[in-house]
PDB file of C-alpha atoms in Angstrom:
ATOM      1  CA  MET Y  17       0.000   0.000   0.000  1.00 78.00           C
ATOM      2  CA  LYS Y  18       2.877   2.369   0.824  1.00 84.00           C
ATOM      3  CA  SER Y  19       4.465   2.026  -2.611  1.00 83.00           C
ATOM      4  CA  LYS Y  20       1.111   2.588  -4.354  1.00 86.00           C
ATOM      5  CA  ARG Y  21       0.429   5.654  -2.180  1.00 90.00           C
ATOM      6  CA  GLN Y  22       3.884   7.061  -2.871  1.00 87.00           C
ATOM      7  CA  ALA Y  23       3.501   6.418  -6.600  1.00 86.00           C
ATOM      8  CA  LYS Y  24       0.193   8.285  -6.499  1.00 90.00           C
ATOM      9  CA  ILE Y  25       1.854  11.173  -4.622  1.00 91.00           C
ATOM     10  CA  MET Y  26       4.490  11.418  -7.359  1.00 88.00           C
ATOM     11  CA  GLU Y  27       1.766  11.382 -10.012  1.00 88.00           C
ATOM     12  CA  ILE Y  28      -0.231  14.090  -8.219  1.00 91.00           C
ATOM     13  CA  ILE Y  29       2.672  16.491  -7.778  1.00 89.00           C
ATOM     14  CA  SER Y  30       3.801  15.985 -11.365  1.00 85.00           C
ATOM     15  CA  THR Y  31       0.382  16.813 -12.815  1.00 87.00           C
ATOM     16  CA  THR Y  32      -0.963  19.502 -10.463  1.00 88.00           C
ATOM     17  CA  ASN Y  33       0.395  22.411  -8.442  1.00 88.00           C
ATOM     18  CA  VAL Y  34       0.140  21.247  -4.846  1.00 90.00           C
ATOM     19  CA  GLU Y  35       1.143  23.922  -2.338  1.00 90.00           C
ATOM     20  CA  THR Y  36       0.369  22.258   1.021  1.00 91.00           C
ATOM     21  CA  GLN Y  37       0.291  18.862   2.675  1.00 92.00           C
ATOM     22  CA  GLU Y  38      -3.430  19.378   3.228  1.00 93.00           C
ATOM     23  CA  GLN Y  39      -3.973  19.771  -0.539  1.00 93.00           C
ATOM     24  CA  LEU Y  40      -1.899  16.647  -1.157  1.00 93.00           C
ATOM     25  CA  LEU Y  41      -3.852  14.698   1.465  1.00 93.00           C
ATOM     26  CA  GLN Y  42      -7.154  15.801  -0.125  1.00 94.00           C
ATOM     27  CA  ALA Y  43      -5.945  14.780  -3.597  1.00 94.00           C
ATOM     28  CA  LEU Y  44      -4.925  11.364  -2.238  1.00 93.00           C
ATOM     29  CA  GLN Y  45      -8.298  10.921  -0.560  1.00 94.00           C
ATOM     30  CA  ASN Y  46     -10.046  11.884  -3.818  1.00 94.00           C
ATOM     31  CA  ALA Y  47      -7.999   9.148  -5.513  1.00 92.00           C
ATOM     32  CA  GLY Y  48      -9.163   6.573  -2.953  1.00 94.00           C
ATOM     33  CA  PHE Y  49      -6.170   6.568  -0.601  1.00 92.00           C
ATOM     34  CA  GLN Y  50      -6.888   6.987   3.093  1.00 92.00           C
ATOM     35  CA  SER Y  51      -3.943   8.492   4.953  1.00 91.00           C
ATOM     36  CA  THR Y  52      -2.957  10.954   7.649  1.00 92.00           C
ATOM     37  CA  GLN Y  53      -0.975  14.184   7.523  1.00 90.00           C
ATOM     38  CA  ALA Y  54       1.838  12.511   9.508  1.00 91.00           C
ATOM     39  CA  THR Y  55       2.089   9.714   6.933  1.00 92.00           C
ATOM     40  CA  ILE Y  56       2.119  12.239   4.088  1.00 91.00           C
ATOM     41  CA  SER Y  57       4.890  14.131   5.855  1.00 90.00           C
ATOM     42  CA  ARG Y  58       6.998  10.947   6.094  1.00 90.00           C
ATOM     43  CA  ASP Y  59       6.305  10.141   2.438  1.00 88.00           C
ATOM     44  CA  ILE Y  60       7.435  13.623   1.398  1.00 88.00           C
ATOM     45  CA  LYS Y  61      10.708  13.131   3.250  1.00 86.00           C
ATOM     46  CA  GLU Y  62      11.308   9.613   1.888  1.00 84.00           C
ATOM     47  CA  LEU Y  63      10.529  10.668  -1.682  1.00 83.00           C
ATOM     48  CA  ARG Y  64      12.789  13.712  -1.372  1.00 81.00           C
ATOM     49  CA  ILE Y  65       9.970  16.027  -2.341  1.00 86.00           C
ATOM     50  CA  VAL Y  66      10.747  19.707  -1.893  1.00 86.00           C
ATOM     51  CA  LYS Y  67       8.898  22.982  -2.267  1.00 84.00           C
ATOM     52  CA  GLU Y  68       9.882  25.016  -5.295  1.00 81.00           C
ATOM     53  CA  MET Y  69       9.051  28.646  -5.938  1.00 77.00           C
ATOM     54  CA  THR Y  70       6.869  29.110  -9.017  1.00 74.00           C
ATOM     55  CA  SER Y  71       7.166  31.948 -11.497  1.00 71.00           C
ATOM     56  CA  VAL Y  72       4.325  33.779  -9.718  1.00 76.00           C
ATOM     57  CA  GLY Y  73       6.006  33.655  -6.313  1.00 75.00           C
ATOM     58  CA  SER Y  74       3.963  30.850  -4.761  1.00 80.00           C
ATOM     59  CA  TYR Y  75       5.347  27.430  -3.855  1.00 83.00           C
ATOM     60  CA  ARG Y  76       4.564  23.933  -5.097  1.00 86.00           C
ATOM     61  CA  TYR Y  77       5.805  20.448  -4.313  1.00 87.00           C
ATOM     62  CA  THR Y  78       8.247  18.904  -6.759  1.00 85.00           C
ATOM     63  CA  THR Y  79      10.924  16.227  -6.755  1.00 77.00           C
ATOM     64  CA  VAL Y  80      14.607  16.947  -6.433  1.00 62.00           C
ATOM     65  CA  SER Y  81      15.897  16.920  -9.982  1.00 52.00           C
ATOM     66  CA  ARG Y  82      19.387  15.773  -9.059  1.00 47.00           C
ATOM     67  CA  GLU Y  83      21.255  14.346  -6.110  1.00 47.00           C
ATOM     68  CA  VAL Y  84      22.412  16.990  -3.675  1.00 46.00           C
ATOM     69  CA  PRO Y  85      25.516  15.972  -1.730  1.00 48.00           C
ATOM     70  CA  ASN Y  86      24.869  15.299   1.960  1.00 49.00           C
ATOM     71  CA  GLY Y  87      25.260  18.429   3.994  1.00 55.00           C
ATOM     72  CA  PHE Y  88      25.394  20.743   0.965  1.00 57.00           C
ATOM     73  CA  LEU Y  89      22.271  22.699   1.908  1.00 61.00           C
ATOM     74  CA  GLY Y  90      23.438  22.998   5.507  1.00 66.00           C
ATOM     75  CA  LYS Y  91      26.815  24.264   4.334  1.00 68.00           C
ATOM     76  CA  LEU Y  92      25.096  26.715   2.005  1.00 68.00           C
ATOM     77  CA  ASN Y  93      22.967  28.007   4.877  1.00 70.00           C
ATOM     78  CA  THR Y  94      26.065  28.451   7.028  1.00 75.00           C
ATOM     79  CA  PHE Y  95      27.942  30.097   4.167  1.00 76.00           C
ATOM     80  CA  PHE Y  96      25.134  32.587   3.564  1.00 77.00           C
ATOM     81  CA  ARG Y  97      24.766  33.407   7.257  1.00 79.00           C
ATOM     82  CA  GLU Y  98      28.503  34.035   7.589  1.00 83.00           C
ATOM     83  CA  SER Y  99      29.266  35.824   4.317  1.00 87.00           C
ATOM     84  CA  VAL Y 100      26.216  37.811   3.150  1.00 90.00           C
ATOM     85  CA  THR Y 101      26.296  41.350   4.524  1.00 92.00           C
ATOM     86  CA  ASP Y 102      23.329  42.915   2.707  1.00 93.00           C
ATOM     87  CA  PHE Y 103      20.838  42.291  -0.095  1.00 93.00           C
ATOM     88  CA  ASP Y 104      18.002  44.034  -1.892  1.00 95.00           C
ATOM     89  CA  TYR Y 105      16.072  43.831  -5.140  1.00 95.00           C
ATOM     90  CA  ALA Y 106      14.766  46.119  -7.867  1.00 95.00           C
ATOM     91  CA  GLN Y 107      12.166  44.616 -10.168  1.00 95.00           C
ATOM     92  CA  ASN Y 108      13.575  41.216 -11.194  1.00 94.00           C
ATOM     93  CA  ILE Y 109      17.213  41.792 -10.135  1.00 97.00           C
ATOM     94  CA  ILE Y 110      18.571  40.903  -6.702  1.00 96.00           C
ATOM     95  CA  VAL Y 111      21.865  42.358  -5.483  1.00 97.00           C
ATOM     96  CA  ILE Y 112      23.637  40.425  -2.732  1.00 95.00           C
ATOM     97  CA  HIS Y 113      26.641  41.955  -0.960  1.00 96.00           C
ATOM     98  CA  THR Y 114      29.143  39.600   0.666  1.00 93.00           C
ATOM     99  CA  LEU Y 115      32.365  39.869   2.568  1.00 92.00           C
ATOM    100  CA  PRO Y 116      35.285  40.683   0.211  1.00 93.00           C
ATOM    101  CA  GLY Y 117      36.265  37.814  -2.064  1.00 91.00           C
ATOM    102  CA  LEU Y 118      33.190  35.657  -1.370  1.00 90.00           C
ATOM    103  CA  ALA Y 119      30.739  36.740  -4.081  1.00 91.00           C
ATOM    104  CA  GLY Y 120      31.974  34.100  -6.522  1.00 89.00           C
ATOM    105  CA  ALA Y 121      31.422  31.332  -3.999  1.00 85.00           C
ATOM    106  CA  ALA Y 122      27.932  32.642  -3.216  1.00 86.00           C
ATOM    107  CA  ALA Y 123      27.014  32.739  -6.926  1.00 87.00           C
ATOM    108  CA  SER Y 124      28.459  29.280  -7.481  1.00 84.00           C
ATOM    109  CA  ALA Y 125      26.467  27.883  -4.572  1.00 80.00           C
ATOM    110  CA  LEU Y 126      23.262  29.417  -5.918  1.00 83.00           C
ATOM    111  CA  ASP Y 127      23.977  28.069  -9.411  1.00 83.00           C
ATOM    112  CA  ALA Y 128      24.549  24.581  -7.985  1.00 77.00           C
ATOM    113  CA  MET Y 129      21.113  24.618  -6.390  1.00 76.00           C
ATOM    114  CA  LYS Y 130      19.472  24.812  -9.855  1.00 78.00           C
ATOM    115  CA  ILE Y 131      16.686  27.092  -8.597  1.00 80.00           C
ATOM    116  CA  SER Y 132      14.275  27.397 -11.523  1.00 81.00           C
ATOM    117  CA  VAL Y 133      13.332  31.039 -10.851  1.00 85.00           C
ATOM    118  CA  ILE Y 134      16.960  32.207 -11.031  1.00 89.00           C
ATOM    119  CA  LEU Y 135      17.791  32.873 -14.669  1.00 92.00           C
ATOM    120  CA  GLY Y 136      21.448  33.622 -13.971  1.00 93.00           C
ATOM    121  CA  THR Y 137      24.075  34.975 -11.618  1.00 95.00           C
ATOM    122  CA  LEU Y 138      26.972  37.347 -12.078  1.00 96.00           C
ATOM    123  CA  ALA Y 139      29.607  37.793  -9.389  1.00 95.00           C
ATOM    124  CA  GLY Y 140      32.290  40.330  -8.700  1.00 94.00           C
ATOM    125  CA  ASP Y 141      34.521  40.456  -5.634  1.00 93.00           C
ATOM    126  CA  ASP Y 142      31.859  41.251  -3.049  1.00 95.00           C
ATOM    127  CA  THR Y 143      28.641  41.623  -5.071  1.00 96.00           C
ATOM    128  CA  VAL Y 144      26.352  39.091  -6.739  1.00 95.00           C
ATOM    129  CA  PHE Y 145      23.652  40.004  -9.255  1.00 96.00           C
ATOM    130  CA  LEU Y 146      20.801  37.527  -9.590  1.00 95.00           C
ATOM    131  CA  VAL Y 147      18.414  37.830 -12.519  1.00 96.00           C
ATOM    132  CA  MET Y 148      15.043  36.409 -11.509  1.00 93.00           C
ATOM    133  CA  ARG Y 149      12.068  35.472 -13.703  1.00 88.00           C
ATOM    134  CA  ASP Y 150      10.017  38.452 -12.480  1.00 89.00           C
ATOM    135  CA  SER Y 151       9.670  40.957  -9.668  1.00 88.00           C
ATOM    136  CA  ASN Y 152       7.375  38.699  -7.621  1.00 87.00           C
ATOM    137  CA  THR Y 153       9.965  35.934  -7.494  1.00 86.00           C
ATOM    138  CA  ALA Y 154      12.673  38.460  -6.638  1.00 89.00           C
ATOM    139  CA  ALA Y 155      10.632  39.715  -3.691  1.00 88.00           C
ATOM    140  CA  ALA Y 156       9.843  36.187  -2.527  1.00 85.00           C
ATOM    141  CA  PHE Y 157      13.474  35.087  -2.850  1.00 86.00           C
ATOM    142  CA  CYS Y 158      14.626  38.101  -0.811  1.00 87.00           C
ATOM    143  CA  GLY Y 159      12.163  36.977   1.845  1.00 83.00           C
ATOM    144  CA  GLU Y 160      13.796  33.541   1.806  1.00 81.00           C
ATOM    145  CA  ILE Y 161      17.251  35.101   2.163  1.00 81.00           C
ATOM    146  CA  LYS Y 162      16.025  37.270   5.042  1.00 83.00           C
ATOM    147  CA  SER Y 163      14.592  34.280   6.898  1.00 76.00           C
ATOM    148  CA  LEU Y 164      17.785  32.331   6.246  1.00 74.00           C
ATOM    149  CA  LEU Y 165      19.931  35.097   7.714  1.00 76.00           C
ATOM    150  CA  ASN Y 166      17.758  35.595  10.812  1.00 71.00           C
TER     151      ASN Y 166
END
């Protein structure tokens, strides 16, 4: 039953924009699967399902498109907390200021994450420019950076 439920979860998130576990649970129930939120939460973790920002600034569940080395995201979080000094956005461009010499590493880390709403990065010595899909995603991404740094 677990494998069938997890296969159905993968089908649901690949065909519809599911933003919450409650929406996923409802979709599973509509498909004839009885489950609990706790079970769905475990399935999400086992299936390596993550939330991805959409082009309109909302989030949806999706699968990890490639293997991320163990600890990479934790190291990225630590790196950002210790090296980013300031950030802001104007329309669809985000400017991130880092400690001297660390902008290239910050841009490289962001590129490695393959975030679909980031069209590209450009790094100098202590400044990174991020080109986002639109101003909504830039604002949402700055919110993510702010929560990461706090």
